[in-house]
Coordinates of C-alpha atoms and ligand atoms in Angstrom, one line a residue:
M1 CA 0.0 0.0 0.0
S2 CA 2.7 2.4 0.9
M3 CA 4.3 1.8 -2.4
T4 CA 1.0 2.5 -4.1
R5 CA 0.8 5.7 -2.2
R6 CA 4.3 6.8 -3.1
T7 CA 3.7 6.0 -6.7
F8 CA 0.6 8.1 -6.7
I9 CA 2.5 11.1 -5.4
K10 CA 5.1 10.6 -8.1
A11 CA 2.5 10.3 -10.7
T12 CA 0.7 13.4 -9.7
L13 CA 3.5 15.7 -8.6
G14 CA 6.2 14.5 -10.9
A15 CA 7.2 17.4 -13.1
G16 CA 7.5 17.4 -16.8
V17 CA 9.8 14.8 -18.1
G18 CA 8.7 11.3 -18.9
L19 CA 8.5 9.5 -15.6
S20 CA 9.0 5.9 -16.0
F21 CA 7.1 3.5 -14.0
P22 CA 8.6 0.1 -13.3
G23 CA 6.2 -2.7 -14.1
G24 CA 5.8 -4.0 -10.6
F25 CA 2.7 -2.2 -9.5
V26 CA 0.4 -5.2 -9.6
F27 CA 0.6 -7.4 -6.6
P28 CA -0.6 -10.9 -7.0
S29 CA -1.1 -12.0 -3.5
R30 CA -1.2 -15.4 -1.8
S31 CA -4.5 -16.9 -1.0
R32 CA -6.7 -15.5 1.7
A33 CA -9.3 -18.2 1.8
Q34 CA -9.0 -20.7 -1.0
G35 CA -5.5 -20.3 -2.3
K36 CA -6.9 -18.9 -5.5
V37 CA -7.4 -15.2 -4.9
R38 CA -5.2 -12.9 -7.1
E39 CA -5.2 -9.4 -5.7
Y40 CA -4.3 -6.3 -7.7
H41 CA -4.2 -2.7 -6.8
L42 CA -5.1 -0.3 -9.5
F43 CA -5.0 3.4 -8.8
A44 CA -6.6 5.7 -11.3
S45 CA -4.7 9.0 -11.6
R46 CA -3.5 11.6 -13.9
A47 CA 0.1 11.0 -14.9
R48 CA 2.6 12.6 -17.3
I49 CA 3.2 10.3 -20.1
N50 CA 5.0 10.1 -23.4
L51 CA 4.2 7.7 -26.3
G52 CA 7.8 7.6 -27.5
V53 CA 6.9 10.1 -30.2
G54 CA 5.3 13.5 -29.7
P55 CA 5.0 15.6 -26.6
D56 CA 4.8 14.7 -23.0
F57 CA 1.2 15.2 -21.8
W58 CA -1.1 14.4 -18.9
A59 CA -3.1 11.3 -19.5
W60 CA -5.5 9.5 -17.2
T61 CA -3.9 6.2 -16.2
Y62 CA -4.0 3.1 -14.1
N63 CA -0.8 3.0 -12.0
G64 CA 0.8 5.7 -14.0
L65 CA 0.9 3.5 -17.1
V66 CA -0.7 3.5 -20.5
P67 CA -2.1 1.0 -21.2
G68 CA -2.8 -0.1 -17.6
P69 CA -0.8 -3.1 -16.3
E70 CA -1.7 -6.5 -17.7
I71 CA -3.8 -8.6 -15.4
R72 CA -3.1 -12.3 -16.2
V73 CA -4.7 -15.1 -14.2
K74 CA -5.7 -18.7 -14.7
E75 CA -9.2 -19.8 -15.4
G76 CA -11.1 -20.4 -12.1
E77 CA -8.9 -18.1 -10.0
V78 CA -10.6 -15.3 -8.2
I79 CA -9.6 -11.8 -9.4
R80 CA -9.8 -9.1 -6.7
V81 CA -9.0 -5.6 -7.8
I82 CA -8.8 -2.7 -5.3
L83 CA -9.5 0.4 -7.3
K84 CA -8.5 3.7 -5.7
N85 CA -9.7 6.9 -7.4
Y86 CA -7.2 9.8 -7.5
L87 CA -8.9 11.4 -10.5
P88 CA -10.8 14.6 -10.3
E89 CA -14.1 12.9 -11.1
E90 CA -16.0 9.6 -10.5
T91 CA -14.7 6.4 -12.1
T92 CA -15.4 2.7 -12.4
I93 CA -13.8 -0.4 -14.0
H94 CA -15.7 -2.6 -16.4
W95 CA -14.4 -6.1 -17.2
H96 CA -15.1 -6.0 -20.9
G97 CA -16.3 -9.4 -22.1
V98 CA -16.2 -11.3 -18.8
P99 CA -19.6 -12.5 -17.7
V100 CA -19.1 -11.2 -14.1
P101 CA -21.9 -11.0 -11.5
N102 CA -23.9 -7.9 -12.2
P103 CA -22.7 -5.8 -9.2
M104 CA -19.1 -6.2 -10.4
D105 CA -19.8 -5.0 -13.9
G106 CA -18.6 -1.4 -13.3
V107 CA -21.2 0.7 -15.1
P108 CA -21.9 3.9 -13.2
D109 CA -25.6 4.4 -12.3
V110 CA -26.5 1.0 -13.8
T111 CA -24.6 -1.5 -11.7
Q112 CA -22.9 0.7 -9.1
K113 CA -22.5 4.3 -7.9
G114 CA -19.4 5.9 -9.5
V115 CA -16.4 5.7 -7.2
R116 CA -15.8 9.3 -6.1
P117 CA -12.5 11.0 -6.0
G118 CA -10.5 9.8 -3.0
E119 CA -12.6 6.7 -2.6
S120 CA -12.0 3.0 -3.2
F121 CA -14.0 0.1 -4.6
V122 CA -13.2 -3.6 -4.5
Y123 CA -14.1 -5.7 -7.5
E124 CA -14.1 -9.5 -7.1
F125 CA -15.2 -12.2 -9.5
E126 CA -14.2 -15.6 -10.7
A127 CA -12.0 -15.5 -13.8
R128 CA -13.9 -17.5 -16.4
P129 CA -14.0 -18.5 -19.2
A130 CA -10.4 -18.4 -20.4
G131 CA -9.8 -15.8 -23.1
T132 CA -8.5 -12.4 -24.1
Y133 CA -10.4 -9.5 -22.4
L134 CA -10.1 -5.8 -21.7
Y135 CA -10.7 -3.8 -18.6
H136 CA -11.5 -0.1 -18.9
S137 CA -13.2 2.8 -17.2
H138 CA -16.9 3.1 -18.0
A139 CA -17.3 6.6 -16.8
R140 CA -17.7 9.5 -19.1
Y141 CA -14.9 9.9 -21.7
Q142 CA -12.2 8.3 -19.5
L143 CA -11.7 5.5 -22.0
D144 CA -10.3 8.1 -24.5
Q145 CA -8.1 9.6 -21.8
G146 CA -6.1 6.4 -21.2
L147 CA -8.0 4.3 -18.7
Y148 CA -7.8 0.8 -20.1
G149 CA -5.7 -2.3 -19.9
P150 CA -5.5 -6.0 -21.0
L151 CA -7.1 -8.8 -19.0
I152 CA -5.9 -12.3 -19.9
I153 CA -7.4 -15.4 -18.5
E154 CA -5.3 -18.4 -19.4
P155 CA -6.8 -21.9 -19.6
A156 CA -6.3 -23.9 -16.4
N157 CA -4.4 -26.5 -18.3
M158 CA -2.6 -24.8 -21.1
T159 CA -3.3 -26.2 -24.5
G160 CA -2.1 -25.1 -27.9
A161 CA 1.6 -25.0 -28.3
Y162 CA 3.3 -21.8 -29.3
D163 CA 6.8 -20.5 -28.7
R164 CA 6.0 -17.0 -27.7
E165 CA 3.1 -14.8 -27.1
Y166 CA 2.5 -11.0 -27.5
T167 CA -0.4 -8.8 -26.3
L168 CA -1.0 -6.0 -28.7
M169 CA -3.2 -3.1 -27.6
L170 CA -4.2 -0.9 -30.6
E171 CA -4.8 2.6 -29.3
D172 CA -6.0 5.9 -30.8
W173 CA -4.6 9.0 -29.1
V174 CA -5.0 12.6 -28.9
M175 CA -1.6 13.6 -27.6
M176 CA -2.8 16.5 -25.5
D177 CA -3.3 17.0 -21.8
E178 CA -6.4 15.0 -20.8
G179 CA -6.4 13.1 -24.1
G180 CA -9.5 12.8 -26.3
V181 CA -11.7 15.2 -24.4
S182 CA -9.5 18.1 -25.2
A183 CA -9.0 17.8 -28.9
P184 CA -10.1 20.9 -30.7
R185 CA -13.5 20.3 -32.1
K186 CA -16.8 21.9 -32.1
R187 CA -19.0 21.0 -29.2
A188 CA -22.0 19.3 -30.6
N189 CA -24.3 22.0 -29.4
I190 CA -23.0 24.3 -32.0
L191 CA -24.0 21.8 -34.6
M192 CA -27.2 21.3 -32.7
G193 CA -28.0 25.0 -32.8
M194 CA -27.5 25.0 -36.5
M195 CA -29.6 21.9 -37.1
G196 CA -32.2 22.6 -34.4
G197 CA -31.5 20.0 -31.8
R198 CA -33.3 18.6 -28.8
E199 CA -34.7 21.4 -26.7
G200 CA -33.6 22.0 -23.1
T201 CA -30.2 20.4 -23.4
P202 CA -27.7 22.6 -21.5
P203 CA -24.7 23.2 -23.8
S204 CA -22.2 21.6 -21.4
R205 CA -24.3 18.4 -21.4
A206 CA -24.3 18.1 -25.2
P207 CA -22.1 15.2 -26.4
L208 CA -18.7 15.7 -27.7
L209 CA -18.0 15.0 -31.4
E210 CA -15.4 12.4 -32.3
P211 CA -11.9 13.9 -32.1
G212 CA -9.3 13.7 -34.8
Y213 CA -6.5 11.4 -33.5
D214 CA -2.8 12.3 -33.9
G215 CA -1.2 9.2 -32.7
Y216 CA -1.8 5.4 -33.1
A217 CA 0.0 3.4 -30.5
V218 CA 0.7 -0.2 -29.8
N219 CA 1.0 -0.8 -26.1
G220 CA 1.4 2.9 -25.5
R221 CA 4.2 3.4 -28.1
V222 CA 3.9 5.2 -31.4
Y223 CA 6.0 4.0 -34.3
P224 CA 9.1 4.1 -34.6
E225 CA 9.1 3.6 -30.9
V226 CA 6.8 0.6 -31.0
V227 CA 8.3 -2.4 -29.3
P228 CA 8.9 -4.9 -32.0
I229 CA 7.6 -8.5 -32.0
T230 CA 10.9 -10.4 -31.6
V231 CA 11.0 -13.9 -32.8
N232 CA 13.4 -16.8 -33.6
Q233 CA 13.3 -18.2 -37.1
G234 CA 10.7 -21.0 -37.0
D235 CA 8.8 -19.9 -33.9
K236 CA 5.1 -20.3 -33.7
V237 CA 3.9 -16.9 -32.4
K238 CA 0.6 -16.2 -30.7
L239 CA -0.7 -12.6 -30.9
R240 CA -3.5 -11.4 -28.7
V241 CA -4.8 -8.3 -30.6
L242 CA -7.1 -6.0 -28.6
N243 CA -8.8 -2.9 -29.7
P244 CA -9.4 -0.5 -26.7
S245 CA -9.6 2.5 -29.1
S246 CA -12.4 4.9 -28.6
A247 CA -13.3 5.5 -32.2
T248 CA -11.0 3.5 -34.6
I249 CA -11.5 0.3 -36.4
Y250 CA -8.3 -1.2 -37.7
T251 CA -7.6 -3.4 -40.7
L252 CA -4.4 -5.3 -40.0
S253 CA -2.3 -7.2 -42.5
M254 CA 1.1 -8.7 -42.6
A255 CA 3.1 -9.4 -45.7
G256 CA 5.0 -12.6 -46.1
H257 CA 3.1 -14.5 -43.4
R258 CA -0.3 -15.9 -42.9
L259 CA -2.2 -15.2 -39.8
T260 CA -4.3 -18.0 -38.4
I261 CA -7.4 -16.8 -36.4
T262 CA -7.9 -19.0 -33.3
H263 CA -10.2 -16.9 -31.1
T264 CA -12.6 -14.0 -31.4
D265 CA -13.5 -12.1 -28.3
G266 CA -11.8 -14.8 -26.3
R267 CA -14.0 -17.6 -27.7
P268 CA -12.3 -20.4 -29.7
V269 CA -13.0 -20.8 -33.4
K270 CA -12.0 -23.4 -36.0
P271 CA -8.5 -22.1 -36.9
V272 CA -8.6 -20.3 -40.3
E273 CA -6.0 -18.5 -42.3
T274 CA -6.3 -14.9 -43.3
D275 CA -4.1 -12.1 -44.8
V276 CA -6.3 -9.3 -43.3
L277 CA -7.8 -8.9 -39.9
R278 CA -10.5 -6.3 -39.2
I279 CA -10.9 -5.4 -35.6
G280 CA -13.5 -3.0 -34.1
M281 CA -13.6 -1.1 -30.9
G282 CA -14.0 -3.6 -28.0
E283 CA -13.1 -6.6 -30.1
R284 CA -10.3 -9.1 -29.5
Y285 CA -8.7 -11.6 -31.8
D286 CA -6.1 -14.3 -31.0
V287 CA -4.0 -15.1 -34.1
E288 CA -1.0 -17.2 -34.7
F289 CA 1.7 -17.2 -37.3
V290 CA 4.9 -19.1 -38.1
A291 CA 8.0 -16.9 -38.2
N292 CA 9.5 -18.2 -41.4
N293 CA 10.1 -15.1 -43.5
P294 CA 12.1 -12.2 -42.1
G295 CA 11.6 -8.6 -43.0
Y296 CA 8.0 -7.6 -42.7
W297 CA 5.7 -5.3 -40.8
L298 CA 2.4 -6.0 -39.2
L299 CA 0.6 -2.9 -40.4
A300 CA -2.8 -1.5 -39.6
A301 CA -4.9 0.7 -41.7
M302 CA -7.3 3.0 -39.9
E303 CA -10.7 2.8 -41.3
Q304 CA -12.4 5.9 -39.9
G305 CA -10.3 8.5 -41.5
L306 CA -10.5 11.3 -38.9
G307 CA -7.0 10.8 -37.7
E308 CA -3.6 10.8 -39.3
G309 CA -0.7 8.5 -39.1
E310 CA 0.0 4.8 -39.4
L311 CA 0.1 1.9 -37.0
R312 CA 3.1 -0.3 -37.7
I313 CA 4.6 -3.1 -35.7
P314 CA 8.0 -4.4 -36.7
I315 CA 8.7 -8.1 -36.6
R316 CA 12.3 -8.6 -35.7
Y317 CA 14.0 -11.9 -36.3
K318 CA 16.8 -12.7 -33.8
G319 CA 20.1 -13.4 -35.4
T320 CA 19.0 -12.2 -38.8
L321 CA 20.5 -9.1 -40.5
S322 CA 17.8 -6.6 -40.1
K323 CA 16.6 -5.4 -43.4
E324 CA 14.1 -2.7 -44.1
P325 CA 10.8 -4.3 -43.5
V326 CA 8.3 -4.6 -46.4
K327 CA 4.9 -3.2 -46.0
P328 CA 2.0 -5.4 -46.6
L329 CA 0.0 -4.3 -49.6
F330 CA -3.7 -4.1 -49.2
R331 CA -4.2 -5.3 -52.7
P332 CA -7.1 -7.2 -54.2
G333 CA -6.7 -10.9 -53.9
L334 CA -5.7 -10.9 -50.3
R335 CA -7.7 -13.3 -48.2
F336 CA -10.0 -11.5 -45.9
V337 CA -11.8 -13.7 -43.4
S338 CA -14.9 -12.1 -42.1
Y339 CA -17.3 -13.1 -39.3
W340 CA -19.3 -15.2 -41.8
D341 CA -16.2 -17.3 -42.6
L342 CA -15.6 -18.2 -38.9
R343 CA -17.0 -21.3 -37.3
S344 CA -17.3 -22.1 -33.7
L345 CA -15.5 -25.1 -32.3
G346 CA -18.7 -26.1 -30.7
S347 CA -17.4 -25.9 -27.2
G348 CA -20.6 -26.9 -25.4
D349 CA -22.4 -23.6 -25.7
T350 CA -24.5 -24.5 -28.7
P351 CA -27.7 -22.5 -29.2
S352 CA -30.8 -24.6 -28.5
S353 CA -32.7 -25.8 -31.5
E354 CA -35.8 -24.1 -30.3
A355 CA -36.8 -20.8 -31.6
P356 CA -35.9 -17.8 -29.5
E357 CA -38.6 -16.7 -27.0
R358 CA -38.1 -13.0 -27.5
F359 CA -37.0 -10.8 -30.4
Y360 CA -35.9 -7.3 -30.1
S361 CA -35.2 -5.2 -33.1
Q362 CA -32.7 -2.4 -32.8
V363 CA -32.5 0.3 -35.5
L364 CA -29.2 2.1 -35.3
S365 CA -29.1 5.6 -36.7
G366 CA -28.2 9.2 -36.2
G367 CA -25.2 11.3 -37.0
M368 CA -26.2 13.0 -40.2
R369 CA -28.3 15.9 -39.0
S370 CA -27.9 15.6 -35.2
P371 CA -25.2 15.2 -32.6
Y372 CA -27.1 12.2 -31.2
W373 CA -26.8 8.6 -32.1
T374 CA -29.9 6.5 -31.5
I375 CA -31.3 3.0 -31.1
N376 CA -34.9 2.9 -32.3
G377 CA -34.8 6.7 -32.4
Q378 CA -34.1 6.9 -28.7
V379 CA -31.2 8.6 -26.9
Y380 CA -30.0 7.0 -23.7
P381 CA -30.9 7.4 -20.8
E382 CA -34.3 8.1 -22.3
A383 CA -34.3 4.7 -24.0
D384 CA -36.6 1.8 -23.4
P385 CA -35.0 -1.1 -21.6
L386 CA -35.0 -4.6 -23.1
P387 CA -36.9 -6.8 -20.6
V388 CA -35.9 -10.5 -20.4
T389 CA -36.5 -13.4 -18.0
K390 CA -33.9 -15.9 -16.8
G391 CA -33.8 -19.0 -18.9
E392 CA -35.2 -17.3 -22.1
R393 CA -33.4 -17.4 -25.4
I394 CA -33.2 -13.9 -26.7
R395 CA -32.6 -12.7 -30.3
I396 CA -31.6 -9.1 -31.1
G397 CA -31.8 -7.9 -34.7
Y398 CA -29.7 -4.9 -35.6
W399 CA -30.4 -2.8 -38.6
N400 CA -27.8 -0.1 -39.2
R401 CA -29.5 2.7 -41.0
S402 CA -26.6 5.1 -40.7
M403 CA -23.4 5.7 -42.7
K404 CA -21.0 4.6 -39.8
P405 CA -20.2 1.1 -38.6
H406 CA -21.3 0.4 -35.0
P407 CA -19.5 -2.2 -32.9
M408 CA -22.4 -3.3 -30.7
H409 CA -21.4 -4.7 -27.3
L410 CA -23.6 -6.5 -24.8
H411 CA -22.4 -6.7 -21.2
G412 CA -22.7 -9.9 -19.1
H413 CA -23.2 -12.4 -21.8
F414 CA -21.6 -14.0 -24.8
F415 CA -23.9 -14.2 -27.8
H416 CA -24.0 -16.3 -30.9
L417 CA -23.8 -14.5 -34.2
V418 CA -26.7 -15.8 -36.2
N419 CA -25.5 -17.1 -39.6
P420 CA -28.5 -18.7 -41.4
D421 CA -26.2 -20.3 -44.0
V422 CA -24.5 -22.7 -41.6
P423 CA -25.7 -25.1 -38.8
K424 CA -26.3 -23.5 -35.4
E425 CA -23.6 -25.5 -33.7
T426 CA -21.1 -23.6 -35.7
W427 CA -22.3 -20.1 -35.0
I428 CA -19.5 -18.2 -33.4
Q429 CA -19.7 -16.6 -29.9
K430 CA -18.7 -13.0 -29.4
D431 CA -19.5 -10.1 -27.1
T432 CA -19.0 -7.3 -29.6
V433 CA -20.0 -7.3 -33.3
I434 CA -19.5 -4.6 -35.9
V435 CA -22.7 -3.8 -37.7
N436 CA -21.8 -2.1 -41.0
P437 CA -23.6 0.7 -42.7
M438 CA -27.0 -0.4 -44.0
E439 CA -26.3 -4.0 -42.8
K440 CA -28.7 -6.3 -40.8
V441 CA -27.1 -8.6 -38.2
E442 CA -28.8 -10.8 -35.6
I443 CA -27.4 -12.2 -32.4
E444 CA -28.9 -14.8 -30.0
F445 CA -28.1 -15.6 -26.4
L446 CA -29.4 -17.4 -23.4
A447 CA -30.5 -15.1 -20.6
D448 CA -28.5 -16.7 -17.9
N449 CA -26.9 -13.9 -15.9
P450 CA -29.5 -11.9 -14.0
G451 CA -29.1 -8.1 -13.5
K452 CA -29.1 -4.9 -15.4
W453 CA -26.7 -5.0 -18.3
F454 CA -25.5 -2.2 -20.4
H455 CA -25.8 -2.6 -24.2
H456 CA -24.3 -0.1 -26.5
C457 CA -22.1 1.0 -29.4
H458 CA -18.5 0.7 -28.5
N459 CA -17.6 3.9 -30.3
L460 CA -17.3 5.9 -27.2
Y461 CA -18.6 9.0 -28.8
H462 CA -21.6 7.2 -30.1
M463 CA -22.3 5.7 -26.7
M464 CA -22.0 9.1 -25.0
A465 CA -24.3 10.5 -27.6
G466 CA -27.1 8.2 -26.8
M467 CA -26.5 4.9 -28.6
A468 CA -27.2 2.7 -25.6
N469 CA -29.9 1.0 -23.6
V470 CA -30.1 -1.6 -20.8
L471 CA -31.1 -5.2 -20.8
V472 CA -33.1 -5.9 -17.6
Y473 CA -34.1 -9.2 -16.0
Y474 CA -37.5 -9.4 -14.5
Ligands
C2O1 CU1 -16.1 -2.2 -23.2 CU2 -19.7 -1.1 -22.0 O1 -17.9 -1.6 -22.6
CU2 CU1 -21.7 3.5 -33.1

C-alpha cells in the first residue's frame, strides 16, 4: 500500500519529463481463503506520459501506465481488484467481455455508484471463461483519456503450443493534456444549434463529437518507438490483438506471413488462415503465425479517416540481419476472413434448436443531422430497456441505417452470431459485433446472468451521444 501511495505522489506531482514506472505495481497475493485469490491494486490518476513520439502530456492512467498493467490469471482463480480513485471525477472499472456477476460490472448508475475522488472500490469475481479481455473505465470519456488495460485469463491447463506470445493493444490517441476530451473540435451543441436539436439540453451536457487522433500506438508506443515483435526463425507466435480504441476500427495485415485466427472475443473458433484482420472497438482476436520469413511489418490501416498516421509493428527476427521491412500491400486478392467465414469449435455452448422466445429489433441511426446517435430513435438514458426473464433465449436484430459502422457490445453475456447459412452448432460466440452501414445482423443468447446489463455501441462518442440501452431481467 505504501508503495502505491508513493507512486501516486510521483504520478501526480512528478514534473515534466517522462516519468518511467517500473512494471511492478500489480501485486498478485497469496491466498486468503481458498488459495486462489489474485489481488491487484489499481489506482486511477492523472500522470505525465509520453508515447515515444510527440509531446509529454497528462493522460488518465492506471498506476501511471498507458495502457494499464496486464492482469493475467488462470481460469477459475478469483480476481480481486482494489481500485483507488485519485482522479478529479468519478470512475469505475468494467471487465469487458467477462460475464461477471452484475454488481461487479462497473457501469456507473447502472450496476454501481461511480467511485468518487479519494474513494475505493473492491471488484471481485471468478475468472472465467479463459480468453482475451479488456478492462476499462466506463465513466464519461475516460476510455479516451487512457484508462484501459488488458485482462488475460489463461486456460487452467494450457493447451495449444506456441513458442512466444504477445499482447497488442491498438490505441488511438489525442496527444494533448487530458487526451481525447480536449481535442479541438466543435461542441455538438453548435451543430445542434444549426440543425435545431433537442430542446432544453444545457450546452455543457451536449455530447462531444469524435476527435481527430494524432497518434496510433501499440501498447502505449507510437512508431518508430513501437516495441517490435521479436521472434526466432521458425517460432510459432501467438498474438492477442485487442482494440481498446475509442473510435477507430483497424484493418491489419502482414506481408510474407499468414495469420491464423484461433479466437474471437476470447472464444475459440476453428483455426482459419487470413491475410487481413479487421478489428472494431472492444473486439479481440487471438491469431498465430509461423515466423519463417524475415523482413515484414504488421501494419494496420485506420478505417475511420478522422485521424492521421499509421500503426506499424516491426517483426524482428533474432540473429537475422535486419533489413528494411516490407509493407503489406492491401491489394485485391488478399484473403479477408470475415465473421461469416468463422466457425465455432462447438465448445458446449450450442444455441438450442428451439426458436428464440423473444425478439428485439434495434435500429441504429443518427449522425447525419444531429449530434445524437440513437437506437430505435431513442437517446440513452431516455431509452426503453430490453426486458428478459432468466432462462429465455433472446434474439436481437440490428439494422444499421446510418453511414457509420457500429461495434455493438452486450455486457454480461456471450452471444451467438446468427448465420443462417450454416448449422447452429457452428455459430461463433462474441460479445462485440461490428454492424456495417445499411447492414442487418442478428445475435442470439441465453438469458443466464440476472441483472441490469448495459448494451451499447463501443464507439465511445456514439455511446456518450445516446446509442445505448439496458437489458433488464424481470
Ligand atoms: Cu467495453 Cu460497455 O464496454
Ligand atoms: Cu456507433
